[in-house]
Amino acid sequence: MEREKIVVLADKVRSLGAHKGILISTSGFQSGAIEYARQHGIALLQIFDKYVMHIQASINLQTNHMLMEFIRQSPEFYAYQWNTRLNDCSDKKIYPSETMLLEIKNKVLKEYNEDSK
């Protein structure tokens, strides 16, 4: 996302008398946009499709049925917060929480253990 979108949001935040704003993107942010957001108190979030997240994290793309079931039961999208001091990537997953993912993992493991009996 380009800087001008951040400028528009920052102007709107200022005109409303608010202290902070949040901008959400599915495509990331340009370095100028990140710097402007940092200077003007705008939080940047990026949303990823769950399948994209798991493909990016995979070294070996072999089919693992348990992993596919985990992905199927996971939320459709993942949200990451951008650290405006790092201009090239989002760095903090904020949704789903680690607790949510652990619950899904345990559920899938339980289902697979029951199916293998």
JSON list of C-alpha atoms in Angstrom, two decimals:
[
{"chain": "A", "resi": 1, "resn": "MET", "atom": "CA", "xyz": [0.00, 0.00, 0.00]},
{"chain": "A", "resi": 2, "resn": "GLU", "atom": "CA", "xyz": [1.34, 3.41, -0.90]},
{"chain": "A", "resi": 3, "resn": "ARG", "atom": "CA", "xyz": [2.06, 6.39, 1.37]},
{"chain": "A", "resi": 4, "resn": "GLU", "atom": "CA", "xyz": [-0.86, 8.52, 0.17]},
{"chain": "A", "resi": 5, "resn": "LYS", "atom": "CA", "xyz": [-3.39, 6.12, 1.76]},
{"chain": "A", "resi": 6, "resn": "ILE", "atom": "CA", "xyz": [-1.63, 6.56, 5.11]},
{"chain": "A", "resi": 7, "resn": "VAL", "atom": "CA", "xyz": [-1.62, 10.35, 4.67]},
{"chain": "A", "resi": 8, "resn": "VAL", "atom": "CA", "xyz": [-5.39, 10.35, 4.07]},
{"chain": "A", "resi": 9, "resn": "LEU", "atom": "CA", "xyz": [-6.02, 8.22, 7.16]},
{"chain": "A", "resi": 10, "resn": "ALA", "atom": "CA", "xyz": [-3.68, 10.33, 9.32]},
{"chain": "A", "resi": 11, "resn": "ASP", "atom": "CA", "xyz": [-5.52, 13.49, 8.20]},
{"chain": "A", "resi": 12, "resn": "LYS", "atom": "CA", "xyz": [-8.87, 11.88, 9.05]},
{"chain": "A", "resi": 13, "resn": "VAL", "atom": "CA", "xyz": [-7.60, 10.75, 12.47]},
{"chain": "A", "resi": 14, "resn": "ARG", "atom": "CA", "xyz": [-6.33, 14.26, 13.18]},
{"chain": "A", "resi": 15, "resn": "SER", "atom": "CA", "xyz": [-9.59, 15.91, 12.01]},
{"chain": "A", "resi": 16, "resn": "LEU", "atom": "CA", "xyz": [-11.60, 13.65, 14.33]},
{"chain": "A", "resi": 17, "resn": "GLY", "atom": "CA", "xyz": [-9.33, 14.45, 17.27]},
{"chain": "A", "resi": 18, "resn": "ALA", "atom": "CA", "xyz": [-8.38, 10.79, 17.65]},
{"chain": "A", "resi": 19, "resn": "HIS", "atom": "CA", "xyz": [-4.95, 9.73, 18.85]},
{"chain": "A", "resi": 20, "resn": "LYS", "atom": "CA", "xyz": [-4.40, 6.62, 16.72]},
{"chain": "A", "resi": 21, "resn": "GLY", "atom": "CA", "xyz": [-5.57, 4.98, 13.54]},
{"chain": "A", "resi": 22, "resn": "ILE", "atom": "CA", "xyz": [-5.32, 1.48, 12.07]},
{"chain": "A", "resi": 23, "resn": "LEU", "atom": "CA", "xyz": [-4.91, 0.61, 8.40]},
{"chain": "A", "resi": 24, "resn": "ILE", "atom": "CA", "xyz": [-5.44, -2.95, 7.21]},
{"chain": "A", "resi": 25, "resn": "SER", "atom": "CA", "xyz": [-4.06, -4.30, 3.94]},
{"chain": "A", "resi": 26, "resn": "THR", "atom": "CA", "xyz": [-3.91, -7.62, 2.15]},
{"chain": "A", "resi": 27, "resn": "SER", "atom": "CA", "xyz": [-0.88, -6.60, 0.09]},
{"chain": "A", "resi": 28, "resn": "GLY", "atom": "CA", "xyz": [1.65, -5.06, 2.49]},
{"chain": "A", "resi": 29, "resn": "PHE", "atom": "CA", "xyz": [3.02, -1.52, 2.71]},
{"chain": "A", "resi": 30, "resn": "GLN", "atom": "CA", "xyz": [5.65, 0.50, 0.87]},
{"chain": "A", "resi": 31, "resn": "SER", "atom": "CA", "xyz": [8.60, 1.79, 2.90]},
{"chain": "A", "resi": 32, "resn": "GLY", "atom": "CA", "xyz": [7.43, 5.42, 2.63]},
{"chain": "A", "resi": 33, "resn": "ALA", "atom": "CA", "xyz": [4.01, 4.41, 3.93]},
{"chain": "A", "resi": 34, "resn": "ILE", "atom": "CA", "xyz": [5.56, 2.56, 6.87]},
{"chain": "A", "resi": 35, "resn": "GLU", "atom": "CA", "xyz": [7.73, 5.53, 7.82]},
{"chain": "A", "resi": 36, "resn": "TYR", "atom": "CA", "xyz": [4.79, 7.96, 7.59]},
{"chain": "A", "resi": 37, "resn": "ALA", "atom": "CA", "xyz": [2.63, 5.63, 9.69]},
{"chain": "A", "resi": 38, "resn": "ARG", "atom": "CA", "xyz": [5.35, 5.43, 12.35]},
{"chain": "A", "resi": 39, "resn": "GLN", "atom": "CA", "xyz": [5.63, 9.22, 12.52]},
{"chain": "A", "resi": 40, "resn": "HIS", "atom": "CA", "xyz": [1.86, 9.73, 12.76]},
{"chain": "A", "resi": 41, "resn": "GLY", "atom": "CA", "xyz": [0.73, 6.97, 15.12]},
{"chain": "A", "resi": 42, "resn": "ILE", "atom": "CA", "xyz": [-0.94, 4.75, 12.52]},
{"chain": "A", "resi": 43, "resn": "ALA", "atom": "CA", "xyz": [-0.89, 1.00, 13.23]},
{"chain": "A", "resi": 44, "resn": "LEU", "atom": "CA", "xyz": [-0.45, -1.19, 10.16]},
{"chain": "A", "resi": 45, "resn": "LEU", "atom": "CA", "xyz": [-1.98, -4.67, 9.90]},
{"chain": "A", "resi": 46, "resn": "GLN", "atom": "CA", "xyz": [-1.70, -7.16, 7.07]},
{"chain": "A", "resi": 47, "resn": "ILE", "atom": "CA", "xyz": [-4.20, -9.95, 6.45]},
{"chain": "A", "resi": 48, "resn": "PHE", "atom": "CA", "xyz": [-3.05, -13.24, 4.87]},
{"chain": "A", "resi": 49, "resn": "ASP", "atom": "CA", "xyz": [-5.09, -16.12, 3.51]},
{"chain": "A", "resi": 50, "resn": "LYS", "atom": "CA", "xyz": [-4.46, -19.18, 5.69]},
{"chain": "A", "resi": 51, "resn": "TYR", "atom": "CA", "xyz": [-3.31, -21.31, 2.75]},
{"chain": "A", "resi": 52, "resn": "VAL", "atom": "CA", "xyz": [-0.76, -18.70, 1.72]},
{"chain": "A", "resi": 53, "resn": "MET", "atom": "CA", "xyz": [0.62, -18.62, 5.28]},
{"chain": "A", "resi": 54, "resn": "HIS", "atom": "CA", "xyz": [1.15, -22.37, 5.40]},
{"chain": "A", "resi": 55, "resn": "ILE", "atom": "CA", "xyz": [2.68, -22.54, 1.92]},
{"chain": "A", "resi": 56, "resn": "GLN", "atom": "CA", "xyz": [5.12, -19.74, 2.81]},
{"chain": "A", "resi": 57, "resn": "ALA", "atom": "CA", "xyz": [6.12, -21.58, 5.98]},
{"chain": "A", "resi": 58, "resn": "SER", "atom": "CA", "xyz": [6.61, -24.93, 4.23]},
{"chain": "A", "resi": 59, "resn": "ILE", "atom": "CA", "xyz": [10.01, -26.18, 3.18]},
{"chain": "A", "resi": 60, "resn": "ASN", "atom": "CA", "xyz": [8.58, -29.36, 1.69]},
{"chain": "A", "resi": 61, "resn": "LEU", "atom": "CA", "xyz": [5.18, -29.14, 0.02]},
{"chain": "A", "resi": 62, "resn": "GLN", "atom": "CA", "xyz": [4.36, -32.83, 0.31]},
{"chain": "A", "resi": 63, "resn": "THR", "atom": "CA", "xyz": [0.77, -33.61, 1.21]},
{"chain": "A", "resi": 64, "resn": "ASN", "atom": "CA", "xyz": [0.34, -34.16, 4.92]},
{"chain": "A", "resi": 65, "resn": "HIS", "atom": "CA", "xyz": [-3.29, -35.00, 5.64]},
{"chain": "A", "resi": 66, "resn": "MET", "atom": "CA", "xyz": [-3.08, -34.02, 9.30]},
{"chain": "A", "resi": 67, "resn": "LEU", "atom": "CA", "xyz": [-1.58, -30.65, 8.36]},
{"chain": "A", "resi": 68, "resn": "MET", "atom": "CA", "xyz": [-4.25, -30.14, 5.70]},
{"chain": "A", "resi": 69, "resn": "GLU", "atom": "CA", "xyz": [-6.94, -30.81, 8.32]},
{"chain": "A", "resi": 70, "resn": "PHE", "atom": "CA", "xyz": [-5.27, -28.34, 10.69]},
{"chain": "A", "resi": 71, "resn": "ILE", "atom": "CA", "xyz": [-5.29, -25.71, 7.93]},
{"chain": "A", "resi": 72, "resn": "ARG", "atom": "CA", "xyz": [-8.91, -26.51, 7.06]},
{"chain": "A", "resi": 73, "resn": "GLN", "atom": "CA", "xyz": [-10.00, -25.96, 10.68]},
{"chain": "A", "resi": 74, "resn": "SER", "atom": "CA", "xyz": [-7.91, -22.79, 11.12]},
{"chain": "A", "resi": 75, "resn": "PRO", "atom": "CA", "xyz": [-9.44, -19.33, 10.68]},
{"chain": "A", "resi": 76, "resn": "GLU", "atom": "CA", "xyz": [-9.68, -18.28, 7.05]},
{"chain": "A", "resi": 77, "resn": "PHE", "atom": "CA", "xyz": [-7.32, -15.33, 7.48]},
{"chain": "A", "resi": 78, "resn": "TYR", "atom": "CA", "xyz": [-4.28, -14.51, 9.61]},
{"chain": "A", "resi": 79, "resn": "ALA", "atom": "CA", "xyz": [-3.56, -10.94, 10.77]},
{"chain": "A", "resi": 80, "resn": "TYR", "atom": "CA", "xyz": [-0.05, -9.60, 11.33]},
{"chain": "A", "resi": 81, "resn": "GLN", "atom": "CA", "xyz": [0.96, -6.25, 12.77]},
{"chain": "A", "resi": 82, "resn": "TRP", "atom": "CA", "xyz": [3.73, -4.32, 11.03]},
{"chain": "A", "resi": 83, "resn": "ASN", "atom": "CA", "xyz": [6.58, -3.02, 13.14]},
{"chain": "A", "resi": 84, "resn": "THR", "atom": "CA", "xyz": [7.14, 0.41, 11.62]},
{"chain": "A", "resi": 85, "resn": "ARG", "atom": "CA", "xyz": [10.84, 0.19, 12.51]},
{"chain": "A", "resi": 86, "resn": "LEU", "atom": "CA", "xyz": [11.22, -2.77, 10.11]},
{"chain": "A", "resi": 87, "resn": "ASN", "atom": "CA", "xyz": [10.32, -1.57, 6.64]},
{"chain": "A", "resi": 88, "resn": "ASP", "atom": "CA", "xyz": [10.15, -4.86, 4.80]},
{"chain": "A", "resi": 89, "resn": "CYS", "atom": "CA", "xyz": [7.79, -7.21, 6.63]},
{"chain": "A", "resi": 90, "resn": "SER", "atom": "CA", "xyz": [5.11, -7.73, 9.21]},
{"chain": "A", "resi": 91, "resn": "ASP", "atom": "CA", "xyz": [6.53, -9.20, 12.38]},
{"chain": "A", "resi": 92, "resn": "LYS", "atom": "CA", "xyz": [3.84, -9.97, 14.95]},
{"chain": "A", "resi": 93, "resn": "LYS", "atom": "CA", "xyz": [0.95, -12.37, 14.41]},
{"chain": "A", "resi": 94, "resn": "ILE", "atom": "CA", "xyz": [-2.09, -11.05, 16.25]},
{"chain": "A", "resi": 95, "resn": "TYR", "atom": "CA", "xyz": [-4.77, -13.41, 14.91]},
{"chain": "A", "resi": 96, "resn": "PRO", "atom": "CA", "xyz": [-5.31, -16.26, 15.40]},
{"chain": "A", "resi": 97, "resn": "SER", "atom": "CA", "xyz": [-3.79, -16.39, 18.86]},
{"chain": "A", "resi": 98, "resn": "GLU", "atom": "CA", "xyz": [-1.33, -19.10, 19.87]},
{"chain": "A", "resi": 99, "resn": "THR", "atom": "CA", "xyz": [-4.02, -20.44, 22.22]},
{"chain": "A", "resi": 100, "resn": "MET", "atom": "CA", "xyz": [-6.48, -20.76, 19.32]},
{"chain": "A", "resi": 101, "resn": "LEU", "atom": "CA", "xyz": [-3.94, -22.59, 17.20]},
{"chain": "A", "resi": 102, "resn": "LEU", "atom": "CA", "xyz": [-3.04, -24.93, 20.05]},
{"chain": "A", "resi": 103, "resn": "GLU", "atom": "CA", "xyz": [-6.73, -25.78, 20.57]},
{"chain": "A", "resi": 104, "resn": "ILE", "atom": "CA", "xyz": [-7.11, -26.56, 16.85]},
{"chain": "A", "resi": 105, "resn": "LYS", "atom": "CA", "xyz": [-3.93, -28.66, 16.89]},
{"chain": "A", "resi": 106, "resn": "ASN", "atom": "CA", "xyz": [-5.14, -30.66, 19.91]},
{"chain": "A", "resi": 107, "resn": "LYS", "atom": "CA", "xyz": [-8.55, -31.19, 18.30]},
{"chain": "A", "resi": 108, "resn": "VAL", "atom": "CA", "xyz": [-6.98, -32.47, 15.06]},
{"chain": "A", "resi": 109, "resn": "LEU", "atom": "CA", "xyz": [-4.58, -34.75, 16.96]},
{"chain": "A", "resi": 110, "resn": "LYS", "atom": "CA", "xyz": [-7.48, -36.15, 18.97]},
{"chain": "A", "resi": 111, "resn": "GLU", "atom": "CA", "xyz": [-9.51, -36.78, 15.79]},
{"chain": "A", "resi": 112, "resn": "TYR", "atom": "CA", "xyz": [-6.56, -38.54, 14.14]},
{"chain": "A", "resi": 113, "resn": "ASN", "atom": "CA", "xyz": [-5.85, -40.64, 17.23]},
{"chain": "A", "resi": 114, "resn": "GLU", "atom": "CA", "xyz": [-9.51, -41.72, 17.37]},
{"chain": "A", "resi": 115, "resn": "ASP", "atom": "CA", "xyz": [-9.54, -42.54, 13.64]},
{"chain": "A", "resi": 116, "resn": "SER", "atom": "CA", "xyz": [-6.40, -44.68, 13.93]},
{"chain": "A", "resi": 117, "resn": "LYS", "atom": "CA", "xyz": [-7.94, -46.97, 16.58]}
]
